[in-house]
């Protein structure tokens, strides 16, 4: 599964700004996900932006007080070089529709059409594709609406709803109240293949009632058949239980809430796991090509998330070992340490 996060989109835009014409007056986002891409381009390059529907109506977003107002607060009629951007292009229907609407509106200008991610490096519907991401693929902003969801195992707490607090997680009345009133988090619009949760089997009816209340469709609900929270903690069965079911199932991806659990599930199941906490896919083989590609791509984002110098050093060291291999890493390390 080729997965891209919002951080990946931002990095792809930053790497490719030099490919855009330098005299762009306006960025127009194709609804809905293209508005995210347009916002990132606008903020990075300090260019005015709007969405396609507003553009067709002659409206442009106003700028904040911290921006250069003379350059940003111009009228619609002053915009001559216009970038129309979407998050991705596959079949090209959204971009063709955008082109048709602009032509039908009779708006004159020098238009550049771009997509951040494309199946190919060139699509006839676009002038520029920033990065090639082939199928199968998912994005952070659409994985809960993706057709592949029917082939996924999905955790509940931390994914579909917020995790319980320590006070709520008492394996008693407070927990039952939490199960009935849990605050929704990520809302799927497609049927989920398997809901796989460490919630105990004795809470099945409360869990099913909450899922029905929030209109979450699924084929199977897999729960942990243990008598109590204490027994679950004693056995440490969270990750191993999920991994064992995932390994035996036909699912192609597990969507997990916690980073450490994601690593464990990937290792034990031999399959990839998407963690919503980090928005990173964990692979069972750290030296596989997908894992190496992701390690290189996500390194800047991982470094930004870590505050301590020692933590950043550890991340860099781990990535270097994975990318170079242990032998090459040790050779490079010895050369760096060798005095001049």
mmCIF file of C-alpha atoms in Angstrom:
data_model
loop_
_atom_site.group_PDB
_atom_site.id
_atom_site.type_symbol
_atom_site.label_atom_id
_atom_site.label_comp_id
_atom_site.label_asym_id
_atom_site.label_seq_id
_atom_site.Cartn_x
_atom_site.Cartn_y
_atom_site.Cartn_z
ATOM 1 C CA UNK A 1 0.000 0.000 0.000
ATOM 2 C CA UNK A 2 1.440 3.372 -1.044
ATOM 3 C CA UNK A 3 0.424 5.829 1.669
ATOM 4 C CA UNK A 4 0.925 9.588 1.757
ATOM 5 C CA UNK A 5 0.254 11.874 4.732
ATOM 6 C CA UNK A 6 -0.450 15.611 4.841
ATOM 7 C CA UNK A 7 3.195 16.019 5.821
ATOM 8 C CA UNK A 8 4.187 14.077 2.688
ATOM 9 C CA UNK A 9 1.994 16.376 0.583
ATOM 10 C CA UNK A 10 3.626 19.449 2.108
ATOM 11 C CA UNK A 11 7.100 18.033 1.457
ATOM 12 C CA UNK A 12 6.189 17.169 -2.145
ATOM 13 C CA UNK A 13 4.935 20.717 -2.730
ATOM 14 C CA UNK A 14 8.045 22.284 -1.181
ATOM 15 C CA UNK A 15 10.317 20.096 -3.331
ATOM 16 C CA UNK A 16 8.491 21.031 -6.521
ATOM 17 C CA UNK A 17 7.768 24.748 -6.180
ATOM 18 C CA UNK A 18 10.674 25.474 -8.531
ATOM 19 C CA UNK A 19 8.783 23.681 -11.317
ATOM 20 C CA UNK A 20 5.929 26.181 -11.204
ATOM 21 C CA UNK A 21 6.012 29.453 -13.152
ATOM 22 C CA UNK A 22 7.414 32.268 -11.025
ATOM 23 C CA UNK A 23 4.682 34.727 -11.991
ATOM 24 C CA UNK A 24 1.623 32.862 -10.658
ATOM 25 C CA UNK A 25 -0.995 35.350 -9.448
ATOM 26 C CA UNK A 26 -3.526 32.959 -7.916
ATOM 27 C CA UNK A 27 -3.833 29.359 -6.694
ATOM 28 C CA UNK A 28 -7.210 27.658 -7.202
ATOM 29 C CA UNK A 29 -7.980 24.421 -5.318
ATOM 30 C CA UNK A 30 -10.247 21.771 -6.834
ATOM 31 C CA UNK A 31 -12.791 20.762 -4.137
ATOM 32 C CA UNK A 32 -12.358 19.121 -1.744
ATOM 33 C CA UNK A 33 -8.863 17.738 -1.327
ATOM 34 C CA UNK A 34 -7.357 20.154 -3.833
ATOM 35 C CA UNK A 35 -8.196 22.983 -1.439
ATOM 36 C CA UNK A 36 -5.716 21.461 1.010
ATOM 37 C CA UNK A 37 -3.023 21.405 -1.675
ATOM 38 C CA UNK A 38 -3.853 24.967 -2.740
ATOM 39 C CA UNK A 39 -3.628 26.177 0.868
ATOM 40 C CA UNK A 40 -0.161 24.663 1.294
ATOM 41 C CA UNK A 41 1.070 26.200 -1.981
ATOM 42 C CA UNK A 42 -0.454 29.559 -1.081
ATOM 43 C CA UNK A 43 1.104 29.675 2.371
ATOM 44 C CA UNK A 44 4.503 28.405 1.233
ATOM 45 C CA UNK A 45 4.824 30.689 -1.790
ATOM 46 C CA UNK A 46 2.812 33.617 -0.365
ATOM 47 C CA UNK A 47 0.350 33.613 -3.275
ATOM 48 C CA UNK A 48 -3.393 34.419 -3.034
ATOM 49 C CA UNK A 49 -5.736 31.431 -3.176
ATOM 50 C CA UNK A 50 -9.352 30.437 -3.527
ATOM 51 C CA UNK A 51 -11.422 27.340 -4.252
ATOM 52 C CA UNK A 52 -12.806 26.539 -7.699
ATOM 53 C CA UNK A 53 -16.437 27.435 -6.919
ATOM 54 C CA UNK A 54 -15.438 30.779 -5.406
ATOM 55 C CA UNK A 55 -13.150 31.457 -8.377
ATOM 56 C CA UNK A 56 -16.002 30.863 -10.806
ATOM 57 C CA UNK A 57 -18.097 33.294 -8.735
ATOM 58 C CA UNK A 58 -15.340 35.940 -8.871
ATOM 59 C CA UNK A 59 -14.305 35.611 -5.220
ATOM 60 C CA UNK A 60 -10.792 35.317 -3.744
ATOM 61 C CA UNK A 61 -9.913 34.561 -0.122
ATOM 62 C CA UNK A 62 -8.697 37.541 1.861
ATOM 63 C CA UNK A 63 -5.211 37.374 3.370
ATOM 64 C CA UNK A 64 -4.228 37.451 7.020
ATOM 65 C CA UNK A 65 -2.763 40.540 8.631
ATOM 66 C CA UNK A 66 0.729 39.001 8.791
ATOM 67 C CA UNK A 67 1.035 38.684 4.994
ATOM 68 C CA UNK A 68 2.131 41.239 2.407
ATOM 69 C CA UNK A 69 -1.235 42.873 1.808
ATOM 70 C CA UNK A 70 -0.283 44.784 -1.359
ATOM 71 C CA UNK A 71 0.679 41.571 -3.132
ATOM 72 C CA UNK A 72 -2.170 39.442 -1.798
ATOM 73 C CA UNK A 73 -5.215 41.707 -1.706
ATOM 74 C CA UNK A 74 -5.770 42.070 -5.432
ATOM 75 C CA UNK A 75 -9.011 41.767 -7.360
ATOM 76 C CA UNK A 76 -10.149 38.758 -9.358
ATOM 77 C CA UNK A 77 -9.740 40.674 -12.624
ATOM 78 C CA UNK A 78 -6.050 41.319 -11.889
ATOM 79 C CA UNK A 79 -5.193 37.619 -11.785
ATOM 80 C CA UNK A 80 -3.673 36.559 -15.121
ATOM 81 C CA UNK A 81 -1.453 33.543 -14.370
ATOM 82 C CA UNK A 82 -3.558 31.016 -12.470
ATOM 83 C CA UNK A 83 -2.560 27.664 -10.983
ATOM 84 C CA UNK A 84 -5.404 25.140 -10.686
ATOM 85 C CA UNK A 85 -4.347 22.301 -8.386
ATOM 86 C CA UNK A 86 -5.764 19.036 -7.037
ATOM 87 C CA UNK A 87 -4.348 16.619 -4.502
ATOM 88 C CA UNK A 88 -4.102 13.781 -7.013
ATOM 89 C CA UNK A 89 -4.937 12.668 -10.517
ATOM 90 C CA UNK A 90 -5.897 9.170 -11.557
ATOM 91 C CA UNK A 91 -8.628 8.938 -14.154
ATOM 92 C CA UNK A 92 -8.603 12.713 -14.613
ATOM 93 C CA UNK A 93 -12.349 13.258 -14.165
ATOM 94 C CA UNK A 94 -12.039 16.001 -11.518
ATOM 95 C CA UNK A 95 -9.496 17.994 -13.522
ATOM 96 C CA UNK A 96 -11.490 17.645 -16.755
ATOM 97 C CA UNK A 97 -14.557 18.894 -14.907
ATOM 98 C CA UNK A 98 -12.588 21.871 -13.555
ATOM 99 C CA UNK A 99 -11.343 22.736 -17.036
ATOM 100 C CA UNK A 100 -14.879 22.531 -18.435
ATOM 101 C CA UNK A 101 -16.321 24.786 -15.737
ATOM 102 C CA UNK A 102 -13.616 27.422 -16.247
ATOM 103 C CA UNK A 103 -14.133 27.354 -20.021
ATOM 104 C CA UNK A 104 -17.913 27.586 -19.647
ATOM 105 C CA UNK A 105 -17.526 30.608 -17.350
ATOM 106 C CA UNK A 106 -15.537 32.382 -20.066
ATOM 107 C CA UNK A 107 -12.758 33.364 -17.659
ATOM 108 C CA UNK A 108 -9.656 34.527 -19.486
ATOM 109 C CA UNK A 109 -6.168 33.874 -18.187
ATOM 110 C CA UNK A 110 -3.035 31.807 -18.517
ATOM 111 C CA UNK A 111 -3.926 28.587 -16.679
ATOM 112 C CA UNK A 112 -1.538 25.946 -15.327
ATOM 113 C CA UNK A 113 -3.088 22.666 -14.165
ATOM 114 C CA UNK A 114 -1.247 20.582 -11.558
ATOM 115 C CA UNK A 115 -1.672 17.608 -9.228
ATOM 116 C CA UNK A 116 0.501 16.844 -6.217
ATOM 117 C CA UNK A 117 0.292 13.062 -6.720
ATOM 118 C CA UNK A 118 -0.317 11.182 -9.953
ATOM 119 C CA UNK A 119 -0.328 7.593 -11.171
ATOM 120 C CA UNK A 120 2.089 8.668 -13.901
ATOM 121 C CA UNK A 121 4.626 11.444 -14.272
ATOM 122 C CA UNK A 122 2.451 12.936 -17.026
ATOM 123 C CA UNK A 123 -1.324 13.029 -17.415
ATOM 124 C CA UNK A 124 -3.066 14.709 -20.332
ATOM 125 C CA UNK A 125 -5.395 16.492 -17.888
ATOM 126 C CA UNK A 126 -2.499 18.179 -16.065
ATOM 127 C CA UNK A 127 0.570 20.186 -16.992
ATOM 128 C CA UNK A 128 2.551 19.167 -13.883
ATOM 129 C CA UNK A 129 2.546 16.156 -11.539
ATOM 130 C CA UNK A 130 4.723 16.667 -8.464
ATOM 131 C CA UNK A 131 5.176 13.036 -7.427
ATOM 132 C CA UNK A 132 4.268 9.630 -8.859
ATOM 133 C CA UNK A 133 2.339 7.399 -6.434
ATOM 134 C CA UNK A 134 1.042 4.226 -8.108
ATOM 135 C CA UNK A 135 -1.859 2.025 -7.041
ATOM 136 C CA UNK A 136 -2.640 0.665 -4.526
ATOM 137 C CA UNK A 137 -2.553 3.966 -2.664
ATOM 138 C CA UNK A 138 -4.229 5.763 0.215
ATOM 139 C CA UNK A 139 -3.956 9.302 1.559
ATOM 140 C CA UNK A 140 -4.313 10.574 5.121
ATOM 141 C CA UNK A 141 -7.266 12.713 4.061
ATOM 142 C CA UNK A 142 -9.213 9.930 2.320
ATOM 143 C CA UNK A 143 -8.355 6.508 3.764
ATOM 144 C CA UNK A 144 -11.651 6.346 5.687
ATOM 145 C CA UNK A 145 -13.523 6.818 2.407
ATOM 146 C CA UNK A 146 -11.422 4.452 0.302
ATOM 147 C CA UNK A 147 -12.703 1.378 -1.534
ATOM 148 C CA UNK A 148 -9.859 -0.618 0.064
ATOM 149 C CA UNK A 149 -11.485 -0.132 3.487
ATOM 150 C CA UNK A 150 -13.534 -3.267 2.839
ATOM 151 C CA UNK A 151 -10.254 -5.188 2.749
ATOM 152 C CA UNK A 152 -8.876 -3.672 5.972
ATOM 153 C CA UNK A 153 -8.816 -4.505 9.658
ATOM 154 C CA UNK A 154 -9.581 -1.383 11.701
ATOM 155 C CA UNK A 155 -9.059 -0.675 15.398
ATOM 156 C CA UNK A 156 -11.883 1.142 17.226
ATOM 157 C CA UNK A 157 -10.493 3.146 20.175
ATOM 158 C CA UNK A 158 -8.215 5.906 18.922
ATOM 159 C CA UNK A 159 -9.452 5.446 15.349
ATOM 160 C CA UNK A 160 -13.244 5.491 15.218
ATOM 161 C CA UNK A 161 -13.564 7.168 18.614
ATOM 162 C CA UNK A 162 -11.375 8.860 21.209
ATOM 163 C CA UNK A 163 -9.595 6.587 23.687
ATOM 164 C CA UNK A 164 -11.096 6.318 27.175
ATOM 165 C CA UNK A 165 -9.400 8.284 29.941
ATOM 166 C CA UNK A 166 -7.888 6.503 32.950
ATOM 167 C CA UNK A 167 -11.009 7.363 34.952
ATOM 168 C CA UNK A 168 -13.309 5.982 32.244
ATOM 169 C CA UNK A 169 -11.299 2.795 31.741
ATOM 170 C CA UNK A 170 -12.370 1.073 35.014
ATOM 171 C CA UNK A 171 -13.813 -2.111 33.458
ATOM 172 C CA UNK A 172 -17.046 -1.199 35.203
ATOM 173 C CA UNK A 173 -19.828 1.436 35.197
ATOM 174 C CA UNK A 174 -17.581 4.309 34.019
ATOM 175 C CA UNK A 175 -16.333 2.221 31.109
ATOM 176 C CA UNK A 176 -19.855 1.179 30.145
ATOM 177 C CA UNK A 177 -20.822 4.863 30.104
ATOM 178 C CA UNK A 178 -17.802 5.587 27.894
ATOM 179 C CA UNK A 179 -18.795 2.828 25.449
ATOM 180 C CA UNK A 180 -22.285 4.269 25.131
ATOM 181 C CA UNK A 181 -21.172 7.895 24.761
ATOM 182 C CA UNK A 182 -17.710 7.666 23.153
ATOM 183 C CA UNK A 183 -16.863 10.725 21.085
ATOM 184 C CA UNK A 184 -16.527 9.869 17.356
ATOM 185 C CA UNK A 185 -13.149 10.491 15.742
ATOM 186 C CA UNK A 186 -12.566 9.299 12.165
ATOM 187 C CA UNK A 187 -15.856 8.656 10.388
ATOM 188 C CA UNK A 188 -15.786 6.014 7.638
ATOM 189 C CA UNK A 189 -18.136 6.442 4.692
ATOM 190 C CA UNK A 190 -17.520 2.918 3.363
ATOM 191 C CA UNK A 191 -18.038 -0.493 4.878
ATOM 192 C CA UNK A 192 -15.112 -1.803 6.930
ATOM 193 C CA UNK A 193 -14.086 -5.393 6.411
ATOM 194 C CA UNK A 194 -13.098 -6.276 9.978
ATOM 195 C CA UNK A 195 -13.279 -4.232 13.169
ATOM 196 C CA UNK A 196 -10.572 -5.769 15.360
ATOM 197 C CA UNK A 197 -10.491 -4.406 18.894
ATOM 198 C CA UNK A 198 -8.980 -5.267 22.273
ATOM 199 C CA UNK A 199 -12.309 -4.438 23.846
ATOM 200 C CA UNK A 200 -13.567 -7.445 25.779
ATOM 201 C CA UNK A 201 -16.234 -9.733 24.351
ATOM 202 C CA UNK A 202 -18.570 -8.947 27.269
ATOM 203 C CA UNK A 203 -18.922 -5.406 25.862
ATOM 204 C CA UNK A 204 -20.106 -6.544 22.425
ATOM 205 C CA UNK A 205 -23.698 -5.302 22.729
ATOM 206 C CA UNK A 206 -22.636 -1.843 23.900
ATOM 207 C CA UNK A 207 -20.064 -1.645 21.099
ATOM 208 C CA UNK A 208 -22.568 -2.775 18.453
ATOM 209 C CA UNK A 209 -25.104 -0.214 19.701
ATOM 210 C CA UNK A 210 -22.543 2.619 19.423
ATOM 211 C CA UNK A 211 -21.535 1.530 15.900
ATOM 212 C CA UNK A 212 -25.182 1.415 14.825
ATOM 213 C CA UNK A 213 -25.847 4.829 16.393
ATOM 214 C CA UNK A 214 -23.041 6.366 14.322
ATOM 215 C CA UNK A 215 -23.997 4.427 11.169
ATOM 216 C CA UNK A 216 -20.638 2.672 10.884
ATOM 217 C CA UNK A 217 -20.973 -0.294 8.547
ATOM 218 C CA UNK A 218 -18.767 -3.364 8.846
ATOM 219 C CA UNK A 219 -18.744 -7.048 7.987
ATOM 220 C CA UNK A 220 -17.211 -8.493 11.166
ATOM 221 C CA UNK A 221 -16.565 -7.342 14.749
ATOM 222 C CA UNK A 222 -13.668 -9.220 16.356
ATOM 223 C CA UNK A 223 -13.298 -8.770 20.134
ATOM 224 C CA UNK A 224 -10.984 -10.178 22.791
ATOM 225 C CA UNK A 225 -12.553 -13.113 24.648
ATOM 226 C CA UNK A 226 -11.094 -12.623 28.139
ATOM 227 C CA UNK A 227 -12.962 -12.178 31.438
ATOM 228 C CA UNK A 228 -11.482 -8.866 32.575
ATOM 229 C CA UNK A 229 -9.204 -5.908 31.876
ATOM 230 C CA UNK A 230 -6.806 -7.226 34.525
ATOM 231 C CA UNK A 231 -6.468 -10.541 32.692
ATOM 232 C CA UNK A 232 -5.898 -8.744 29.401
ATOM 233 C CA UNK A 233 -3.129 -6.679 30.977
ATOM 234 C CA UNK A 234 -1.591 -9.747 32.622
ATOM 235 C CA UNK A 235 -1.381 -11.547 29.288
ATOM 236 C CA UNK A 236 -0.338 -8.434 27.343
ATOM 237 C CA UNK A 237 -2.707 -9.616 24.637
ATOM 238 C CA UNK A 238 -3.439 -6.347 22.800
ATOM 239 C CA UNK A 239 -1.013 -6.516 19.883
ATOM 240 C CA UNK A 240 -0.643 -10.305 19.664
ATOM 241 C CA UNK A 241 -4.415 -10.807 19.516
ATOM 242 C CA UNK A 242 -4.812 -8.307 16.692
ATOM 243 C CA UNK A 243 -1.771 -9.610 14.825
ATOM 244 C CA UNK A 244 -2.907 -13.234 14.970
ATOM 245 C CA UNK A 245 -6.316 -12.439 13.494
ATOM 246 C CA UNK A 246 -4.814 -10.122 10.861
ATOM 247 C CA UNK A 247 -2.255 -12.765 9.857
ATOM 248 C CA UNK A 248 -4.953 -15.385 9.240
ATOM 249 C CA UNK A 249 -7.357 -13.007 7.486
ATOM 250 C CA UNK A 250 -7.495 -11.872 3.858
ATOM 251 C CA UNK A 251 -7.067 -8.233 4.932
ATOM 252 C CA UNK A 252 -4.412 -6.208 3.079
ATOM 253 C CA UNK A 253 -3.944 -3.500 5.735
ATOM 254 C CA UNK A 254 -4.457 -3.017 9.481
ATOM 255 C CA UNK A 255 -5.371 0.512 10.667
ATOM 256 C CA UNK A 256 -4.156 0.858 14.267
ATOM 257 C CA UNK A 257 -4.271 3.746 16.745
ATOM 258 C CA UNK A 258 -0.939 3.404 18.605
ATOM 259 C CA UNK A 259 2.593 3.459 17.190
ATOM 260 C CA UNK A 260 4.080 0.712 19.381
ATOM 261 C CA UNK A 261 1.104 -1.555 18.737
ATOM 262 C CA UNK A 262 1.415 -0.914 15.008
ATOM 263 C CA UNK A 263 5.058 -2.024 15.067
ATOM 264 C CA UNK A 264 4.166 -5.180 17.000
ATOM 265 C CA UNK A 265 1.228 -6.089 14.760
ATOM 266 C CA UNK A 266 3.335 -5.616 11.620
ATOM 267 C CA UNK A 267 6.140 -7.776 13.015
ATOM 268 C CA UNK A 268 3.891 -10.602 14.229
ATOM 269 C CA UNK A 269 1.506 -10.643 11.261
ATOM 270 C CA UNK A 270 4.034 -10.135 8.482
ATOM 271 C CA UNK A 271 1.737 -7.504 6.946
ATOM 272 C CA UNK A 272 1.735 -3.678 6.772
ATOM 273 C CA UNK A 273 0.032 -1.572 9.442
ATOM 274 C CA UNK A 274 -1.061 2.062 9.169
ATOM 275 C CA UNK A 275 -0.821 3.992 12.435
ATOM 276 C CA UNK A 276 -3.131 7.008 12.756
ATOM 277 C CA UNK A 277 -1.015 8.385 15.618
ATOM 278 C CA UNK A 278 2.037 8.871 13.367
ATOM 279 C CA UNK A 279 0.438 8.597 9.910
ATOM 280 C CA UNK A 280 3.194 6.174 8.985
ATOM 281 C CA UNK A 281 2.860 2.642 7.598
ATOM 282 C CA UNK A 282 4.905 0.052 9.506
ATOM 283 C CA UNK A 283 6.256 -2.821 7.415
ATOM 284 C CA UNK A 284 7.261 -6.244 8.768
ATOM 285 C CA UNK A 285 10.613 -6.092 6.967
ATOM 286 C CA UNK A 286 12.481 -2.862 7.720
ATOM 287 C CA UNK A 287 14.808 -3.555 4.767
ATOM 288 C CA UNK A 288 12.048 -4.070 2.189
ATOM 289 C CA UNK A 289 11.914 -1.521 -0.637
ATOM 290 C CA UNK A 290 8.614 0.066 0.554
ATOM 291 C CA UNK A 291 10.008 0.389 4.090
ATOM 292 C CA UNK A 292 13.263 1.962 2.876
ATOM 293 C CA UNK A 293 11.424 4.394 0.610
ATOM 294 C CA UNK A 294 9.171 5.455 3.481
ATOM 295 C CA UNK A 295 12.084 5.796 5.899
ATOM 296 C CA UNK A 296 13.804 8.187 3.515
ATOM 297 C CA UNK A 297 10.594 10.096 2.781
ATOM 298 C CA UNK A 298 9.461 10.427 6.405
ATOM 299 C CA UNK A 299 12.823 11.275 7.962
ATOM 300 C CA UNK A 300 12.329 15.094 7.858
ATOM 301 C CA UNK A 301 8.871 14.779 9.404
ATOM 302 C CA UNK A 302 10.087 12.411 12.130
ATOM 303 C CA UNK A 303 12.898 14.804 13.012
ATOM 304 C CA UNK A 304 10.468 17.717 13.298
ATOM 305 C CA UNK A 305 8.389 15.720 15.808
ATOM 306 C CA UNK A 306 11.315 15.019 18.162
ATOM 307 C CA UNK A 307 12.465 17.716 20.577
ATOM 308 C CA UNK A 308 15.669 16.256 22.032
ATOM 309 C CA UNK A 309 19.009 16.125 20.152
ATOM 310 C CA UNK A 310 19.535 12.534 21.358
ATOM 311 C CA UNK A 311 16.128 11.552 19.991
ATOM 312 C CA UNK A 312 16.869 13.098 16.602
ATOM 313 C CA UNK A 313 20.269 11.377 16.517
ATOM 314 C CA UNK A 314 18.621 8.023 17.205
ATOM 315 C CA UNK A 315 16.126 8.491 14.369
ATOM 316 C CA UNK A 316 18.888 9.468 11.917
ATOM 317 C CA UNK A 317 21.011 6.497 13.013
ATOM 318 C CA UNK A 318 18.114 4.060 12.580
ATOM 319 C CA UNK A 319 17.301 5.452 9.129
ATOM 320 C CA UNK A 320 20.952 5.306 8.058
ATOM 321 C CA UNK A 321 21.252 1.682 9.132
ATOM 322 C CA UNK A 322 18.074 0.799 7.235
ATOM 323 C CA UNK A 323 19.048 2.663 4.076
ATOM 324 C CA UNK A 324 22.728 1.649 3.954
ATOM 325 C CA UNK A 325 22.700 -1.722 5.623
ATOM 326 C CA UNK A 326 24.630 -2.519 8.809
ATOM 327 C CA UNK A 327 27.955 -3.211 7.072
ATOM 328 C CA UNK A 328 27.920 -0.023 4.981
ATOM 329 C CA UNK A 329 26.743 1.974 7.981
ATOM 330 C CA UNK A 330 29.629 0.757 10.155
ATOM 331 C CA UNK A 331 32.105 1.520 7.354
ATOM 332 C CA UNK A 332 30.749 5.053 6.967
ATOM 333 C CA UNK A 333 30.781 5.525 10.739
ATOM 334 C CA UNK A 334 34.430 4.471 10.998
ATOM 335 C CA UNK A 335 35.443 6.888 8.231
ATOM 336 C CA UNK A 336 33.608 9.765 9.879
ATOM 337 C CA UNK A 337 35.335 9.089 13.219
ATOM 338 C CA UNK A 338 38.820 8.681 11.647
ATOM 339 C CA UNK A 339 40.971 11.777 12.417
ATOM 340 C CA UNK A 340 42.143 13.898 9.483
#
